[in-house]
Each structure stands twice: as structure tokens, then as C-alpha cells.
């Protein structure tokens, strides 16, 4: 009976072995804006010391963290301990939506990439002349991976 269980396991897994092969991590950024899922587009990035910036070209999302010091796994950045900018251009480059309550948490750091999550609330629409108007927008389930 034990031999049959092992044989069944081996036969059952043999077709899945290809699915289990680890593939290289690709860059991505994904998030929900008021419950609607968005992802990728063209990713632009800059990583210098503890600072990093990600811009996404499809929906014009931007995420920036300015921090003096080392970045570590589990570290969360907010406007209380660093400078965090999260927003997007809406409905086109005329106005920005800025999230004044934003946080970014680092979930993985390797020699080749940085991975993390982000959220944003307390949104305001900002005109080119600087007029700010509260707007009902929230970003949830934000995730990113950028290569170093």
C-alpha cells in the first residue's frame, strides 16, 4: 500500500514538475483603485541608497520613498518616518491625485530585486495651480517588484 501511495505521488507530480520550476522574477506593479484592479504598463524606476522611485506608464501611477539609512525586510515607510509620495495623473496630466496617507512595506530584498506592498488613502485632486480638493479615492492591495 505504501509503495502504491509513493508511486501515485510520483506519477501525480510528474506532470506538474514543470510548473514547480522557479522562474526569474519579473518587475511588476499592481494595485486596486477603489476596488478596480490595475497592473503593469511600462515601469520606470530609480534606486539610490535607501531611496527608490517607481513610475508606471499605463495609468501614470507613481510611488516614491525617500529614506536616509538602510532598507530592510519588514520595514514600513510612512510620512512619519520618511518621505512617501503616492499618486497618479487624473484624468490626464492636467491634475494629480495625491494620497496623503500612504505607506510602503518592504517584503523582500535580494541582491537583484526589492519587493513590497503599498496602500494609500486621504486622496486629494491637485490642479496645476496647486488647488487641492478632497476626492473619494483609495489604493489597496498595492504590490511591486523592481530589479536593482
Short mmCIF file of C-alpha atoms in Angstrom, two decimals:
data_model
loop_
_atom_site.label_atom_id
_atom_site.label_comp_id
_atom_site.label_asym_id
_atom_site.label_seq_id
_atom_site.Cartn_x
_atom_site.Cartn_y
_atom_site.Cartn_z
CA UNK A 1 0.00 0.00 0.00
CA UNK A 2 2.83 2.40 0.87
CA UNK A 3 4.52 1.63 -2.45
CA UNK A 4 1.29 2.47 -4.31
CA UNK A 5 0.98 5.78 -2.43
CA UNK A 6 4.57 6.75 -3.27
CA UNK A 7 4.12 5.64 -6.91
CA UNK A 8 0.85 7.60 -7.19
CA UNK A 9 2.55 10.66 -5.71
CA UNK A 10 5.44 10.39 -8.16
CA UNK A 11 3.15 9.86 -11.15
CA UNK A 12 0.77 12.59 -9.99
CA UNK A 13 3.60 15.10 -9.55
CA UNK A 14 5.49 14.27 -12.71
CA UNK A 15 3.16 16.33 -14.91
CA UNK A 16 3.44 19.25 -12.50
CA UNK A 17 7.23 19.33 -12.22
CA UNK A 18 7.44 21.92 -14.99
CA UNK A 19 5.07 24.17 -13.07
CA UNK A 20 7.27 23.94 -9.98
CA UNK A 21 10.47 25.13 -11.67
CA UNK A 22 11.37 28.52 -10.25
CA UNK A 23 11.40 31.21 -12.90
CA UNK A 24 13.29 34.51 -12.65
CA UNK A 25 11.32 37.31 -11.01
CA UNK A 26 9.97 39.90 -13.43
CA UNK A 27 9.30 43.50 -12.48
CA UNK A 28 5.68 44.37 -11.81
CA UNK A 29 3.41 46.81 -10.04
CA UNK A 30 -0.24 46.07 -9.31
CA UNK A 31 -2.87 47.82 -7.19
CA UNK A 32 -6.60 48.37 -6.69
CA UNK A 33 -8.05 51.84 -7.01
CA UNK A 34 -11.50 51.93 -5.39
CA UNK A 35 -11.71 48.16 -5.95
CA UNK A 36 -10.71 48.16 -9.65
CA UNK A 37 -7.55 46.17 -10.38
CA UNK A 38 -4.68 47.80 -12.31
CA UNK A 39 -1.28 46.40 -13.20
CA UNK A 40 1.96 46.96 -15.01
CA UNK A 41 2.20 49.17 -18.03
CA UNK A 42 5.70 50.48 -18.61
CA UNK A 43 7.70 50.56 -15.37
CA UNK A 44 10.32 53.25 -14.80
CA UNK A 45 12.43 53.09 -11.67
CA UNK A 46 15.31 54.62 -9.81
CA UNK A 47 17.09 53.11 -6.80
CA UNK A 48 19.74 55.15 -4.99
CA UNK A 49 20.88 54.15 -1.49
CA UNK A 50 17.72 53.96 0.68
CA UNK A 51 15.61 55.89 -1.83
CA UNK A 52 13.58 54.35 -4.59
CA UNK A 53 11.04 55.60 -7.08
CA UNK A 54 8.67 53.66 -9.33
CA UNK A 55 6.55 55.18 -12.08
CA UNK A 56 4.07 53.21 -14.12
CA UNK A 57 3.25 54.39 -17.63
CA UNK A 58 -0.17 52.82 -18.29
CA UNK A 59 -2.19 54.54 -15.55
CA UNK A 60 0.52 57.08 -14.67
CA UNK A 61 0.89 55.84 -11.08
CA UNK A 62 3.93 56.99 -9.13
CA UNK A 63 5.37 55.70 -5.87
CA UNK A 64 8.41 57.25 -4.25
CA UNK A 65 10.17 56.61 -0.94
CA UNK A 66 12.92 58.89 0.33
CA UNK A 67 14.70 57.47 3.34
CA UNK A 68 18.13 58.03 4.84
CA UNK A 69 19.52 54.71 6.00
CA UNK A 70 19.48 51.04 5.24
CA UNK A 71 16.31 49.39 3.98
CA UNK A 72 15.35 46.03 5.49
CA UNK A 73 12.66 43.38 5.09
CA UNK A 74 9.56 44.19 7.15
CA UNK A 75 10.34 47.90 7.25
CA UNK A 76 7.34 50.18 6.69
CA UNK A 77 7.70 53.69 5.34
CA UNK A 78 5.14 56.40 6.06
CA UNK A 79 5.27 60.17 6.08
CA UNK A 80 6.02 59.95 9.80
CA UNK A 81 9.42 58.24 9.30
CA UNK A 82 10.37 59.17 5.73
CA UNK A 83 9.02 60.89 2.65
CA UNK A 84 6.44 58.79 0.81
CA UNK A 85 4.76 60.07 -2.35
CA UNK A 86 1.94 58.08 -3.90
CA UNK A 87 -0.34 59.37 -6.61
CA UNK A 88 -1.33 59.34 -10.24
CA UNK A 89 -2.26 61.74 -13.00
CA UNK A 90 -6.01 62.08 -13.49
CA UNK A 91 -7.80 62.19 -15.85
CA UNK A 92 -4.69 63.10 -17.78
CA UNK A 93 -1.54 65.03 -16.89
CA UNK A 94 -3.68 68.11 -16.12
CA UNK A 95 -4.37 67.15 -12.49
CA UNK A 96 -2.72 64.85 -9.97
CA UNK A 97 -4.37 62.66 -7.37
CA UNK A 98 -2.15 62.56 -4.29
CA UNK A 99 -2.57 60.20 -1.35
CA UNK A 100 -1.55 61.99 1.84
CA UNK A 101 -1.85 58.86 3.97
CA UNK A 102 0.40 56.36 2.19
CA UNK A 103 2.59 53.54 3.40
CA UNK A 104 5.06 51.17 1.77
CA UNK A 105 6.26 47.92 3.37
CA UNK A 106 9.31 46.04 2.12
CA UNK A 107 8.54 42.30 1.88
CA UNK A 108 11.76 41.03 0.23
CA UNK A 109 15.21 42.32 -0.63
CA UNK A 110 17.81 40.32 -2.51
CA UNK A 111 20.94 41.20 -4.40
CA UNK A 112 18.81 41.54 -7.54
CA UNK A 113 15.41 42.96 -6.51
CA UNK A 114 13.22 44.79 -3.98
CA UNK A 115 9.65 43.68 -3.39
CA UNK A 116 6.93 45.33 -1.34
CA UNK A 117 3.35 46.35 -0.74
CA UNK A 118 1.66 49.76 -0.56
CA UNK A 119 -1.65 51.43 0.30
CA UNK A 120 -2.97 54.97 0.05
CA UNK A 121 -5.89 56.99 1.41
CA UNK A 122 -6.80 60.61 2.21
CA UNK A 123 -6.70 61.47 -1.50
CA UNK A 124 -6.83 64.96 -2.93
CA UNK A 125 -7.07 66.14 -6.51
CA UNK A 126 -4.39 68.75 -7.13
CA UNK A 127 -4.62 71.20 -10.03
CA UNK A 128 -1.52 72.56 -11.81
CA UNK A 129 -2.01 75.80 -9.83
CA UNK A 130 -1.87 73.84 -6.53
CA UNK A 131 -5.57 73.90 -5.57
CA UNK A 132 -6.36 70.75 -3.56
CA UNK A 133 -9.81 69.18 -3.36
CA UNK A 134 -10.60 66.03 -1.32
CA UNK A 135 -11.65 63.16 -3.57
CA UNK A 136 -13.06 59.72 -2.75
CA UNK A 137 -10.16 57.50 -3.90
CA UNK A 138 -8.30 54.74 -2.06
CA UNK A 139 -5.48 52.44 -3.14
CA UNK A 140 -5.43 48.94 -1.66
CA UNK A 141 -3.55 45.70 -2.35
CA UNK A 142 -0.62 47.50 -3.96
CA UNK A 143 2.36 45.25 -4.72
CA UNK A 144 5.60 45.78 -6.59
CA UNK A 145 8.86 44.14 -7.53
CA UNK A 146 11.68 46.15 -9.04
CA UNK A 147 15.11 44.92 -10.06
CA UNK A 148 18.19 46.61 -8.67
#
